[in-house]
mmCIF file of C-alpha atoms in Angstrom:
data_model
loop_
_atom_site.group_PDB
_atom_site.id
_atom_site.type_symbol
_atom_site.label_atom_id
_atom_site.label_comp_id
_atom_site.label_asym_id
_atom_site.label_seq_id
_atom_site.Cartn_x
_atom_site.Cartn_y
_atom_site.Cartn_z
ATOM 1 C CA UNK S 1405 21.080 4.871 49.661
ATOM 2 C CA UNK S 1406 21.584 3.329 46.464
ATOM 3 C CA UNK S 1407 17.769 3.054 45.609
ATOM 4 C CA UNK S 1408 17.368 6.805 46.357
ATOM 5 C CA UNK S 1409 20.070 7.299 43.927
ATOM 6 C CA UNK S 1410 18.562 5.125 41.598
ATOM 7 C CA UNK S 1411 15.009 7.187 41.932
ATOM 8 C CA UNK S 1412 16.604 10.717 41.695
ATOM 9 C CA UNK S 1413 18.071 9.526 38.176
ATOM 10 C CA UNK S 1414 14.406 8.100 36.963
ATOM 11 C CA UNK S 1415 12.891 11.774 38.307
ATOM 12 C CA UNK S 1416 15.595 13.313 36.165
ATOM 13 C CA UNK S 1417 15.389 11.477 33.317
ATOM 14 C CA UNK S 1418 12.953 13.819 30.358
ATOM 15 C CA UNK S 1419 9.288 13.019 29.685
ATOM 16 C CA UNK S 1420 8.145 11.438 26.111
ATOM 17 C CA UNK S 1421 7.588 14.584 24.369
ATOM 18 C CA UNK S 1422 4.516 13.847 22.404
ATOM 19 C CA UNK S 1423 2.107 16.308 20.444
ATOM 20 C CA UNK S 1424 -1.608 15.381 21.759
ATOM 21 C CA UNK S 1425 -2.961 13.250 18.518
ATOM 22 C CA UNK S 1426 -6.781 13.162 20.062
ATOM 23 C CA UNK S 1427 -7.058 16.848 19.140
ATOM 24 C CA UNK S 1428 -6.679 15.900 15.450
ATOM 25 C CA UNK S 1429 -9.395 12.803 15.865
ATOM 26 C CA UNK S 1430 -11.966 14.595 17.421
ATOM 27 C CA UNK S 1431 -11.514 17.690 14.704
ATOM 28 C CA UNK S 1432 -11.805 14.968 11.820
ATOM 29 C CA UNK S 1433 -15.092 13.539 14.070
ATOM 30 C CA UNK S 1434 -16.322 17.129 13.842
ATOM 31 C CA UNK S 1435 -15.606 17.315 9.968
ATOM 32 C CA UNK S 1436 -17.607 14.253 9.505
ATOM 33 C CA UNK S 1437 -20.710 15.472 11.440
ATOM 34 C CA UNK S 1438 -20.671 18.600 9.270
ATOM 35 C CA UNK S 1439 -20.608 16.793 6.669
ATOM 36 C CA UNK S 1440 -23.751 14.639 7.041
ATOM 37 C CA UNK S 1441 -25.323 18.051 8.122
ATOM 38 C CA UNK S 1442 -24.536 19.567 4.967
ATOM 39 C CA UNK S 1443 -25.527 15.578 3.433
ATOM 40 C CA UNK S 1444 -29.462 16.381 4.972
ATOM 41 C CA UNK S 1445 -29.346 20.101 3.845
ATOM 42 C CA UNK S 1446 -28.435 19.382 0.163
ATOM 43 C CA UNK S 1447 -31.955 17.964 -0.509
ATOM 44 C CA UNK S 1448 -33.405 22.095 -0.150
ATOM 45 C CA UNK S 1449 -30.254 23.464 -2.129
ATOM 46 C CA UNK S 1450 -30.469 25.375 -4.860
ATOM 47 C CA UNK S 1451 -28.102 23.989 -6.703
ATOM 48 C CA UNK S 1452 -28.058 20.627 -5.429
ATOM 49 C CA UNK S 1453 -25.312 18.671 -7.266
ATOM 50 C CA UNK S 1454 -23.220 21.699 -6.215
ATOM 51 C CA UNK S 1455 -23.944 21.469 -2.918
ATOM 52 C CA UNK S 1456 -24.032 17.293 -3.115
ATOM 53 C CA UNK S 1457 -20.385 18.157 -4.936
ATOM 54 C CA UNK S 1458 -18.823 19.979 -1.947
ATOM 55 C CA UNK S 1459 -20.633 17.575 1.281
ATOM 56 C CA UNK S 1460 -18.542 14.734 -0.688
ATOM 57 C CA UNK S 1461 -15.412 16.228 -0.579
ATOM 58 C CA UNK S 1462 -16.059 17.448 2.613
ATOM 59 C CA UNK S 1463 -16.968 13.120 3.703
ATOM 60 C CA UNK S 1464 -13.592 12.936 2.061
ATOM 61 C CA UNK S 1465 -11.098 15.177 3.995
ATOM 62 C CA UNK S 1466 -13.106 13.836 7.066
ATOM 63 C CA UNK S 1467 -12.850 10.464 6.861
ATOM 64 C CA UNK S 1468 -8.748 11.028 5.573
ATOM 65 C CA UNK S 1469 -8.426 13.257 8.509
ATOM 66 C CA UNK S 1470 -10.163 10.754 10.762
ATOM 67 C CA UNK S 1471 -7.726 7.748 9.490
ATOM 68 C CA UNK S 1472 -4.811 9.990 10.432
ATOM 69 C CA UNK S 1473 -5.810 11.243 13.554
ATOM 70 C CA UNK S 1474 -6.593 7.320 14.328
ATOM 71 C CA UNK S 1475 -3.931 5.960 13.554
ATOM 72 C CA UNK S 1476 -1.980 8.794 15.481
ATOM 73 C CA UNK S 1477 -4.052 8.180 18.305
ATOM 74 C CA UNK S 1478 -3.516 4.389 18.292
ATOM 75 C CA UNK S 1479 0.641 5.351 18.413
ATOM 76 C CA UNK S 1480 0.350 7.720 20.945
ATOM 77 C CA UNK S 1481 -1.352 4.159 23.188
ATOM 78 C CA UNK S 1482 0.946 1.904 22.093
ATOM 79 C CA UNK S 1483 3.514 4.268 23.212
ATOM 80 C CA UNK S 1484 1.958 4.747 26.811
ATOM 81 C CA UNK S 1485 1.478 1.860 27.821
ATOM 82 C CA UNK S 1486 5.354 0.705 26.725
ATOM 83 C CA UNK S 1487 6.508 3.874 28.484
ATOM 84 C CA UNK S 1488 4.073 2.435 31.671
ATOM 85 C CA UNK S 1489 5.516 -0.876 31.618
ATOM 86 C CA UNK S 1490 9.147 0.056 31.808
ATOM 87 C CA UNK S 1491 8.390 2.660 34.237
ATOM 88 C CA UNK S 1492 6.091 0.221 36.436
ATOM 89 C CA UNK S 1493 9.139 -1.560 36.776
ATOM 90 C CA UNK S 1494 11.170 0.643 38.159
ATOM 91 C CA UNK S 1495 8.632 2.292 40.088
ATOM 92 C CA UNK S 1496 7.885 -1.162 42.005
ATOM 93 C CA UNK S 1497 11.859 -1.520 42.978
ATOM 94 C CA UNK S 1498 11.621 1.542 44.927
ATOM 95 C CA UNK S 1499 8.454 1.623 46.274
ATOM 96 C CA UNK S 1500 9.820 -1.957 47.623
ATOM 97 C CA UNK S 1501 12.772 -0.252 48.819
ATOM 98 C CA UNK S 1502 11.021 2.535 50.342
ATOM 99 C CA UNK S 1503 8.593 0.578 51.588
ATOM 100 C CA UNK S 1504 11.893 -2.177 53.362
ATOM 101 C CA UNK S 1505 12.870 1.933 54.787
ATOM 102 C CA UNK S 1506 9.462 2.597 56.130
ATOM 103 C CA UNK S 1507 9.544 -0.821 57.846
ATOM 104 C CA UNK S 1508 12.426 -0.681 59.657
ATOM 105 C CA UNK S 1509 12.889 0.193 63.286
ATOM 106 C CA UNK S 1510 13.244 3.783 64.154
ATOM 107 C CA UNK S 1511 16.274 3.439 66.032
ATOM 108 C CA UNK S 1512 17.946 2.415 63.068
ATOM 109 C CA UNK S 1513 16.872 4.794 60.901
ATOM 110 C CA UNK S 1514 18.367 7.450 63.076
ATOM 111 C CA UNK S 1515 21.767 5.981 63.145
ATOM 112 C CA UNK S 1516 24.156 6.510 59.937
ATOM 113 C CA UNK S 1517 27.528 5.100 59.311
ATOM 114 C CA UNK S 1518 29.420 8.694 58.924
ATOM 115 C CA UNK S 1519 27.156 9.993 62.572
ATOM 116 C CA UNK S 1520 24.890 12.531 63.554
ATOM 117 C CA UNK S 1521 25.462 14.648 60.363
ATOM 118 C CA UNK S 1522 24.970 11.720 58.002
ATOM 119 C CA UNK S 1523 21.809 10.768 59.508
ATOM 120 C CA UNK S 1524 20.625 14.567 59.177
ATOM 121 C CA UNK S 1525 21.281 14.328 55.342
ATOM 122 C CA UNK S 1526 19.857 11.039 54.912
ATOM 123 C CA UNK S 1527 16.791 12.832 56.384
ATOM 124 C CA UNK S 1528 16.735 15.970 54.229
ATOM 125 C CA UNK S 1529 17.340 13.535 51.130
ATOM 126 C CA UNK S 1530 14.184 11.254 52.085
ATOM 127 C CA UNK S 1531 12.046 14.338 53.056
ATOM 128 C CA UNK S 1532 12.626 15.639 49.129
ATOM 129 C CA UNK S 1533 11.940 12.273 48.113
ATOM 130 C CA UNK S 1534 8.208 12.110 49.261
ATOM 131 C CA UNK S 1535 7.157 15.092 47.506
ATOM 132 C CA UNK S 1536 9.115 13.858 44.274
ATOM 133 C CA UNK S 1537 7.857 10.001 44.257
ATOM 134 C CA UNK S 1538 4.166 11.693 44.982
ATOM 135 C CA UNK S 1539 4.556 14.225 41.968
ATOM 136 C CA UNK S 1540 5.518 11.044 40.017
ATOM 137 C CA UNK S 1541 2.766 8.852 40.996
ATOM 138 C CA UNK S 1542 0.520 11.584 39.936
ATOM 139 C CA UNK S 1543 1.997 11.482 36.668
ATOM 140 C CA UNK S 1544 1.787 7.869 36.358
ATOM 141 C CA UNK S 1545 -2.090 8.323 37.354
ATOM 142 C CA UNK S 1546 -2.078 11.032 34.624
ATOM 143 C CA UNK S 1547 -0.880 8.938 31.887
ATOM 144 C CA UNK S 1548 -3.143 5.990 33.037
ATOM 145 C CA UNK S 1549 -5.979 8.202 32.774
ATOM 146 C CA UNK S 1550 -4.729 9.055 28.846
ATOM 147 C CA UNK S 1551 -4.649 5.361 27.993
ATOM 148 C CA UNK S 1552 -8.066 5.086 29.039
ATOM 149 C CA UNK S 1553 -9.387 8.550 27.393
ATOM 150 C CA UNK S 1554 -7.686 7.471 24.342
ATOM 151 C CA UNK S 1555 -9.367 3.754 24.346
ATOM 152 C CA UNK S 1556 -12.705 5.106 24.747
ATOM 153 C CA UNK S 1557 -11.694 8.164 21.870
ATOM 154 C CA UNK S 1558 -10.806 5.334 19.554
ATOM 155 C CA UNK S 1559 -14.209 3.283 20.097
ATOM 156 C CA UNK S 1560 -16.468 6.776 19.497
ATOM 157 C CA UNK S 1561 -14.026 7.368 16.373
ATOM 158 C CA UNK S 1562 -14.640 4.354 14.897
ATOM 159 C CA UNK S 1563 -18.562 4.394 15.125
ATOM 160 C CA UNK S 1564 -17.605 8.077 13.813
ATOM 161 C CA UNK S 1565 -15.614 6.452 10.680
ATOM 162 C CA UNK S 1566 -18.393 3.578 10.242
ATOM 163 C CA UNK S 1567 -21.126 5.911 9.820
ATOM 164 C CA UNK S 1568 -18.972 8.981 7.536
ATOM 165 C CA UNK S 1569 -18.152 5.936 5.273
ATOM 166 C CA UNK S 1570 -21.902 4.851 4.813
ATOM 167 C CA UNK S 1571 -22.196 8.993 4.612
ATOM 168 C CA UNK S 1572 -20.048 9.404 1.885
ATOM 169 C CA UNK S 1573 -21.425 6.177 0.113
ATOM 170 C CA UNK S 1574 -25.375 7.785 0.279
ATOM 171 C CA UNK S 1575 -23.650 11.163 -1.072
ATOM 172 C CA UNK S 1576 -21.909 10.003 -4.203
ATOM 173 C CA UNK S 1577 -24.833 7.595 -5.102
ATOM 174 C CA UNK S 1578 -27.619 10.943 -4.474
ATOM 175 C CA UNK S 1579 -24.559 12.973 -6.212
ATOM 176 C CA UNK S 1580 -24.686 10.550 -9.631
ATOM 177 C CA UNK S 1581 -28.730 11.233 -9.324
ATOM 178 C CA UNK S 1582 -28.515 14.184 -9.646
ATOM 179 C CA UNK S 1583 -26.310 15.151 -12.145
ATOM 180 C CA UNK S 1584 -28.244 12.219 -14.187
ATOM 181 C CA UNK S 1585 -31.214 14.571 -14.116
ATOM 182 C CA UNK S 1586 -29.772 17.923 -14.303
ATOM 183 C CA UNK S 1587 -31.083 19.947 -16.793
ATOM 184 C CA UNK S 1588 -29.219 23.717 -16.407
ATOM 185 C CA UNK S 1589 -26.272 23.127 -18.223
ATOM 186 C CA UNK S 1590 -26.033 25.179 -21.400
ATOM 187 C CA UNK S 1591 -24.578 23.176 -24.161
ATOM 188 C CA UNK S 1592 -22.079 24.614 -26.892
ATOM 189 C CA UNK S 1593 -22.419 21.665 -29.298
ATOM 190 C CA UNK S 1594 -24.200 18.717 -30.146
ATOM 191 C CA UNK S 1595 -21.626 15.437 -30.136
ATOM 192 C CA UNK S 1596 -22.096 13.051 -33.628
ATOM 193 C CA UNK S 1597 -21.927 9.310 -32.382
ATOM 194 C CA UNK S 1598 -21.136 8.404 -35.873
ATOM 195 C CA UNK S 1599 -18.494 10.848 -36.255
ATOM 196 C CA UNK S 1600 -17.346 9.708 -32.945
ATOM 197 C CA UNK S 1601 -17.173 5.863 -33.103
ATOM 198 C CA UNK S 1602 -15.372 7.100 -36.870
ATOM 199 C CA UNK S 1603 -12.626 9.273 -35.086
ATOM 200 C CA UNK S 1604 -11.792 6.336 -32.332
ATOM 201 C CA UNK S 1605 -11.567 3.642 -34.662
ATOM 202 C CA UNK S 1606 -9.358 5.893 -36.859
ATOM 203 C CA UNK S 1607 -6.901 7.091 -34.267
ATOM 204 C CA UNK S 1608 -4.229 5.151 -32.715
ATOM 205 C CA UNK S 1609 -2.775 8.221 -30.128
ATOM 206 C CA UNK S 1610 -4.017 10.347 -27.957
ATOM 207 C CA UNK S 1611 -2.536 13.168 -30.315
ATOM 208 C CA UNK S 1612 -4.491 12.209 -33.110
ATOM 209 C CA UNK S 1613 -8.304 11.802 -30.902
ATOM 210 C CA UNK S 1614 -7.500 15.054 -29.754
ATOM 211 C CA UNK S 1615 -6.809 16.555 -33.092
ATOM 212 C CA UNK S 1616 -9.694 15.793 -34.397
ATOM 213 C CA UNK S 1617 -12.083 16.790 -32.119
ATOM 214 C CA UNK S 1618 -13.561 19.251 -33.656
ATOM 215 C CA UNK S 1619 -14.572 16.920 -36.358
ATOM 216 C CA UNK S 1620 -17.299 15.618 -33.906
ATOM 217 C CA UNK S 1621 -18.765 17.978 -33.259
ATOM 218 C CA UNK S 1622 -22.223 19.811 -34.903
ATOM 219 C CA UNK S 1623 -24.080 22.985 -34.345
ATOM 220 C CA UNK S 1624 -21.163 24.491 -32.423
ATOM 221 C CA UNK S 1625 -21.704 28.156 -31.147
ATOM 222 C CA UNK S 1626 -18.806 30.428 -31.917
ATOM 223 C CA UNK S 1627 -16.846 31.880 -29.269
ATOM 224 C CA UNK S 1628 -15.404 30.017 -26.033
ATOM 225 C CA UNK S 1629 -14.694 30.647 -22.399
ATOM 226 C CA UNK S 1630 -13.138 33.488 -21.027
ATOM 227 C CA UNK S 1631 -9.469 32.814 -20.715
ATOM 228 C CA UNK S 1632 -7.513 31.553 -17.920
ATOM 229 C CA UNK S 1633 -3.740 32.401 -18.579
ATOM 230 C CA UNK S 1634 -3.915 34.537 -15.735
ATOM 231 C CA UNK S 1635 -4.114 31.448 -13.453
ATOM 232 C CA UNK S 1636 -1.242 29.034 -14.951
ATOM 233 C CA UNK S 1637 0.625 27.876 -12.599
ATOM 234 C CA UNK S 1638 -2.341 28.046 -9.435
ATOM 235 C CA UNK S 1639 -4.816 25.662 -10.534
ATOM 236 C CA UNK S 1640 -6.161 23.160 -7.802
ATOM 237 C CA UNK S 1641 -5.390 19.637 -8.860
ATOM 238 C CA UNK S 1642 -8.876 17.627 -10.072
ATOM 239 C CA UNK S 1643 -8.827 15.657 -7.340
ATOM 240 C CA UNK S 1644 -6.900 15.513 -4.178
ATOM 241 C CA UNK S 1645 -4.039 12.920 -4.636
ATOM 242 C CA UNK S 1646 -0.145 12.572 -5.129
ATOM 243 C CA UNK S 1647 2.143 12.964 -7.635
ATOM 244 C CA UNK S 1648 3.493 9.131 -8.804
ATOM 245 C CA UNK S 1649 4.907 9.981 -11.562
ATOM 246 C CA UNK S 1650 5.924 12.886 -13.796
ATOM 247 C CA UNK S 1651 5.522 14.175 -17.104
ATOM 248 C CA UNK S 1652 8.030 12.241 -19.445
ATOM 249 C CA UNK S 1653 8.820 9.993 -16.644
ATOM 250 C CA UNK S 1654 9.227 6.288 -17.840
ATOM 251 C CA UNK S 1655 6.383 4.072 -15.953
ATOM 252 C CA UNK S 1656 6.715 0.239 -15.207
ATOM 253 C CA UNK S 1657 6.746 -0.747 -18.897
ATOM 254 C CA UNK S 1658 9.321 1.604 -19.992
ATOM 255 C CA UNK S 1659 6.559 3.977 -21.928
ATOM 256 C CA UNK S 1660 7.208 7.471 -21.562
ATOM 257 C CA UNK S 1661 3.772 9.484 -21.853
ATOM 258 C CA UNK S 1662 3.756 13.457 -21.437
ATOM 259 C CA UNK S 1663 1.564 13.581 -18.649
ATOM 260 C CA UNK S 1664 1.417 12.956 -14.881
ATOM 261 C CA UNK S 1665 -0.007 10.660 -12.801
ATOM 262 C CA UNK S 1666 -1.978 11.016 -9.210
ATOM 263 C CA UNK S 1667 -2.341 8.498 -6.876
ATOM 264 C CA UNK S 1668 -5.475 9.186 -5.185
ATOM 265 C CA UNK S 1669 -8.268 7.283 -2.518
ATOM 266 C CA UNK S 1670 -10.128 5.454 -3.816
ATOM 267 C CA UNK S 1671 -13.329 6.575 -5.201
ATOM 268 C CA UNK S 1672 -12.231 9.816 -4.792
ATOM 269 C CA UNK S 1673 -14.546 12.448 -6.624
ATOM 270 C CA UNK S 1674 -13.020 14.195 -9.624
ATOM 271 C CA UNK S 1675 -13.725 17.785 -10.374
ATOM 272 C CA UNK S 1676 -13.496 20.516 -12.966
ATOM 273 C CA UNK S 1677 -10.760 22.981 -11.561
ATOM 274 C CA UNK S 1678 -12.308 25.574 -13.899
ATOM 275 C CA UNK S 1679 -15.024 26.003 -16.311
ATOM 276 C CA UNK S 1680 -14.607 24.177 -19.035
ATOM 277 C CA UNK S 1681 -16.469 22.524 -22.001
ATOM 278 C CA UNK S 1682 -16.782 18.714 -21.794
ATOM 279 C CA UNK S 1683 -15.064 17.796 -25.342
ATOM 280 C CA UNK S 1684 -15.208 13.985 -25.108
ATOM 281 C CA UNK S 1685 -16.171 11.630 -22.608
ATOM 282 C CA UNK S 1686 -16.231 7.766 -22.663
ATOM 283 C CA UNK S 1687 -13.743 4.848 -23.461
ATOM 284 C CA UNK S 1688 -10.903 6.050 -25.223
ATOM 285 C CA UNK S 1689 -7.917 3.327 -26.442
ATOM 286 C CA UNK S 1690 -5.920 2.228 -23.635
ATOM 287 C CA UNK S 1691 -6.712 5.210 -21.160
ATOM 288 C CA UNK S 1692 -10.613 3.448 -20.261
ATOM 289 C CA UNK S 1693 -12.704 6.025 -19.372
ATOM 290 C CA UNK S 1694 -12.077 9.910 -20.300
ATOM 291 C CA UNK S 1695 -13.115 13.085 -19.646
ATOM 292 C CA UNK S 1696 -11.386 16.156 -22.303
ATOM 293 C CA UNK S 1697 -12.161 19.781 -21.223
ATOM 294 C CA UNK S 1698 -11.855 22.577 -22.631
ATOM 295 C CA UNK S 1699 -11.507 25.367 -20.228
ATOM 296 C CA UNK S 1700 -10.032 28.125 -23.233
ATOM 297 C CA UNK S 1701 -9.754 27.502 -26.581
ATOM 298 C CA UNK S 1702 -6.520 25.496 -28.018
ATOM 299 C CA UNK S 1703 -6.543 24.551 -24.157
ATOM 300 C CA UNK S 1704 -7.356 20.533 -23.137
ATOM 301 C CA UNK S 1705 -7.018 18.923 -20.011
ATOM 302 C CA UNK S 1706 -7.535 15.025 -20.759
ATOM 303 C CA UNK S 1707 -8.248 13.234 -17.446
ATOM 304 C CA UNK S 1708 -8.153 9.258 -18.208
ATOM 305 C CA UNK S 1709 -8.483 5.782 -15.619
ATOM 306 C CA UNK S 1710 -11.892 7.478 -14.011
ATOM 307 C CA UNK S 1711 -13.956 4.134 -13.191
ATOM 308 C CA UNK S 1712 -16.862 6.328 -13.544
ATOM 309 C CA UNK S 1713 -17.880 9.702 -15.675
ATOM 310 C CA UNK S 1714 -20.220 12.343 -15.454
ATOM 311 C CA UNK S 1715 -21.789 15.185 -18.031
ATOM 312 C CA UNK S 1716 -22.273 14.992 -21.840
ATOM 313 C CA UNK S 1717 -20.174 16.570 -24.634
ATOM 314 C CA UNK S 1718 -21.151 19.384 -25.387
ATOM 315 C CA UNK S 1719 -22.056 20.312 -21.682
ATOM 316 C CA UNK S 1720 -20.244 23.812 -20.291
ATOM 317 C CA UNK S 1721 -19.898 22.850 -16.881
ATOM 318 C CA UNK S 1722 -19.012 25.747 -13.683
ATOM 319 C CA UNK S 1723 -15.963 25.370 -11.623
ATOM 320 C CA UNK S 1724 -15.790 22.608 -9.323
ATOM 321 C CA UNK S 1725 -18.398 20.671 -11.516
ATOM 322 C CA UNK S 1726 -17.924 16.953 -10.807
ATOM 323 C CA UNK S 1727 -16.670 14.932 -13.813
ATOM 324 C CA UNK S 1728 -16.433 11.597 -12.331
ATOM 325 C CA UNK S 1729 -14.845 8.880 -9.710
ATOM 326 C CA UNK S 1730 -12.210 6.796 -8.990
ATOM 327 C CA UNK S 1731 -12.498 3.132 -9.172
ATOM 328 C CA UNK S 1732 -11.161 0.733 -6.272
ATOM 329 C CA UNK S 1733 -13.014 -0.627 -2.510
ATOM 330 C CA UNK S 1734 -13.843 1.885 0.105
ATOM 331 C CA UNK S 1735 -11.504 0.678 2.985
ATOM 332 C CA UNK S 1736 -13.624 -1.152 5.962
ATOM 333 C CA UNK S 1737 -13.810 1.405 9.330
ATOM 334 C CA UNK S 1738 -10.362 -0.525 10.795
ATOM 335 C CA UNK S 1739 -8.952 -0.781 8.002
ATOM 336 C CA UNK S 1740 -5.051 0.762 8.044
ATOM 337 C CA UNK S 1741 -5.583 1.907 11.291
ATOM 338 C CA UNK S 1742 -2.554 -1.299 12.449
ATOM 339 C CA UNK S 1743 -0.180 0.776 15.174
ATOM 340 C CA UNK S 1744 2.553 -0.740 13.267
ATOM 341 C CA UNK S 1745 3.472 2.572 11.204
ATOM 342 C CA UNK S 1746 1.343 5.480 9.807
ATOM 343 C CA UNK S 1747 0.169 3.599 6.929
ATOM 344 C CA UNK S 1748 2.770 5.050 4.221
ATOM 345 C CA UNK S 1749 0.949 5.683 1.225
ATOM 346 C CA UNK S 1750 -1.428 2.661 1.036
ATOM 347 C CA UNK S 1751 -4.168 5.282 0.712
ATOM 348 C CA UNK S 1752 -3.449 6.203 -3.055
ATOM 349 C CA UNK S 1753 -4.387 3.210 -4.295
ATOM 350 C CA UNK S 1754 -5.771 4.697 -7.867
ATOM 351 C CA UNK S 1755 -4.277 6.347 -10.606
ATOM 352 C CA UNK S 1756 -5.653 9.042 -12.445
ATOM 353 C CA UNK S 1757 -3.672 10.005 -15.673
ATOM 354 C CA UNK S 1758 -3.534 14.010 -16.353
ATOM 355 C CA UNK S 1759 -1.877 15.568 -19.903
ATOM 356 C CA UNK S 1760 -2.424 19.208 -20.615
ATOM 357 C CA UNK S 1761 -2.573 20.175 -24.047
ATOM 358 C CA UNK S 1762 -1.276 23.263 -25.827
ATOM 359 C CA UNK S 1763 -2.705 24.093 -29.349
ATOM 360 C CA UNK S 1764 -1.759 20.244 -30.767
ATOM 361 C CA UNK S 1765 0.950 20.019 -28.093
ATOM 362 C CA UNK S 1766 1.472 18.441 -25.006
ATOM 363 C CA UNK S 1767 2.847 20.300 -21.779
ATOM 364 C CA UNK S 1768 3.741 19.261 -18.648
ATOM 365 C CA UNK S 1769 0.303 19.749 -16.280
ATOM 366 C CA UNK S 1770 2.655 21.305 -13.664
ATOM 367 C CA UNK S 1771 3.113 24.173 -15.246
ATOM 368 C CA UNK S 1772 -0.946 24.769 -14.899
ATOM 369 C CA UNK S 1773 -1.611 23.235 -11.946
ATOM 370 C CA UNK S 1774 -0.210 23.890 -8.197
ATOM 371 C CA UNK S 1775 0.919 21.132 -6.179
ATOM 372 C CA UNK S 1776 3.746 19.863 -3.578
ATOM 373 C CA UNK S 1777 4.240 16.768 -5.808
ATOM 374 C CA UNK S 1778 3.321 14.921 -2.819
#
């Protein structure tokens, strides 16, 4: 009796309660086929760096979506097959013990120590214990089945990941082609190299390049781009990341600058999150390369620690325009995928450095830009 007490506890005891992480894996395994769908149809596009621009972001949120759902998915096994082995355990006592039961004589399982009424309960109690240990069983063969669906999910995921990274590879390098031999773009001004090279060696802040911007310039057309007050505050951020560090916020060294910093993948494509003017770009002091824009007039946004730039000064570029990429490795396919945690945020492994600027002031990018802060 005390092993059917022992299995009426186990069948009361709750199920793992578990959200179902494949769903998540094989939406990111959709994403990525979309993508390198949209990756053969950008050839015909119209605007092809436009349309190269968006199947690059869209590699992007695959292949993060993809590492998440993997890493989920490799959890969710780990956890099954710990739940199986504890519960294989105590499923083999009593099927042993039900199993010594079914074995024994029938005479003596008729006969019970409290008499004819015992023995009738002791037969009621073993007749709703079949139907329970089968209903069990078929959740064991349930959960067996999972570990094996979620195996084989993690093998066609992979392959999935493999090929959206050499995707998203082929996109950026077709992307940099053809921006390199775009010719659309109207141009407000003419950038003076001289001038230039005069201004950087000149300057020893940020504050004073960006003051004297204008002083580069030649053959600039009056006028500038239509305003965006009306959207401070709900501006996408350049590039999808998270917030390390705030404006004014002291970094390692103990410098405080006025702008923020994003952690973001890496090579991660940069964008315009309006229309803007490209005002400088190139090597700039400390900051490596930067892009200034110039979405309104006595507006920047100064975007600095790109490994890689796109467009020409001078250049009005549309909303969404790429600007440039993030330095750092592409991750191998298996690479963070360890079922030893969810990967914390080894993912934002570049920096981008952001300041907004006001007239010949800096202000904190958050009050332009929307954003969680991670």
């Amino acid at each position: 009796m005390k092993y059917i007490a022992l299995f009426l506890v186990f069948l009361a005891a709750p199920a793992l309660a578990q959200d179902d992480p494949a769903v998540a894996a094989r939406a990111a395994s959709k994403a990525l086929e979309q993508a390198s769908e949209q990756l053969d149809d950008a050839d015909s596009a119209r605007d092809r760096v436009k349309a190269l621009t968006t199947t690059v972001r869209a590699y992007e949120d695959g292949l993060s979506a993809m590492r998440v759902g993997l890493r989920r998915v490799s959890l969710r096994e780990m956890d099954l097959r710990a739940d199986l082995a504890e519960r294989e355990a105590e499923i083999s006592d009593l099927l042993g013990a039900l199993m010594t039961i079914g074995n024994s004589d029938a005479p003596v399982l008729a006969l019970h120590p409290s008499g004819p009424t015992g023995t009738a309960r002791a037969g009621m109690l073993l007749a709703d214990v079949t139907p329970a240990l089968a209903a069990r069983a078929t959740a064991l063969k349930e959960d067996l089945k999972e570990v094996s669906d979620l195996r084989q999910l993690q093998q066609e995921a992979e392959q999935r990941l493999t090929e959206g990274l050499q995707g998203v590879q082929l996109a950026r390098t077709e992307l940099s082609q053809a921006i390199d031999s775009r010719t659309d773009l109207p141009r407000r001004f003419t950038e003076d190299p001289v001038r230039t090279a005069i201004l950087i060696a000149g300057t020893d802040t940020l504050n004073e390049f960006a003051a004297g911007l204008d002083e580069i310039t030649q053959d600039e057309e009056p006028g500038s781009l239509t305003a965006i007050s009306d959207r401070k505050g709900y501006l996408e951020l350049p590039v999808p990341g998270k917030i390390l560090r705030g404006a004014g916020e002291e970094d390692a060294a103990g410098v405080e600058r006025p702008g923020i910093v994003v952690g973001t993948q890496p090579r991660a494509l940069v964008t315009t999150p309006t229309a803007a003017t490209i005002r400088y770009v190139g090597p700039l002091l400390d900051y490596g390369l930067v892009t200034i824009l110039e979405p309104q007039a006595d507006l920047l946004f100064v975007l600095a620690g790109l490994d890689q730039v796109y467009g020409r000064a001078g250049q009005v570029l549309p909303a969404g325009s790429p600007v440039g990429l993030m330095g750092g490795e592409m991750p191998a396919a298996d690479e963070g995928l360890s079922q030893s945690g969810e990967g914390g945020g080894a993912q934002w492994t570049e920096t981008l450095y952001m300041e907004v600027r006001e007239g010949d002031d800096p202000v904190d990018p958050l009050t332009w830009f929307s954003t969680d802060k991670g």
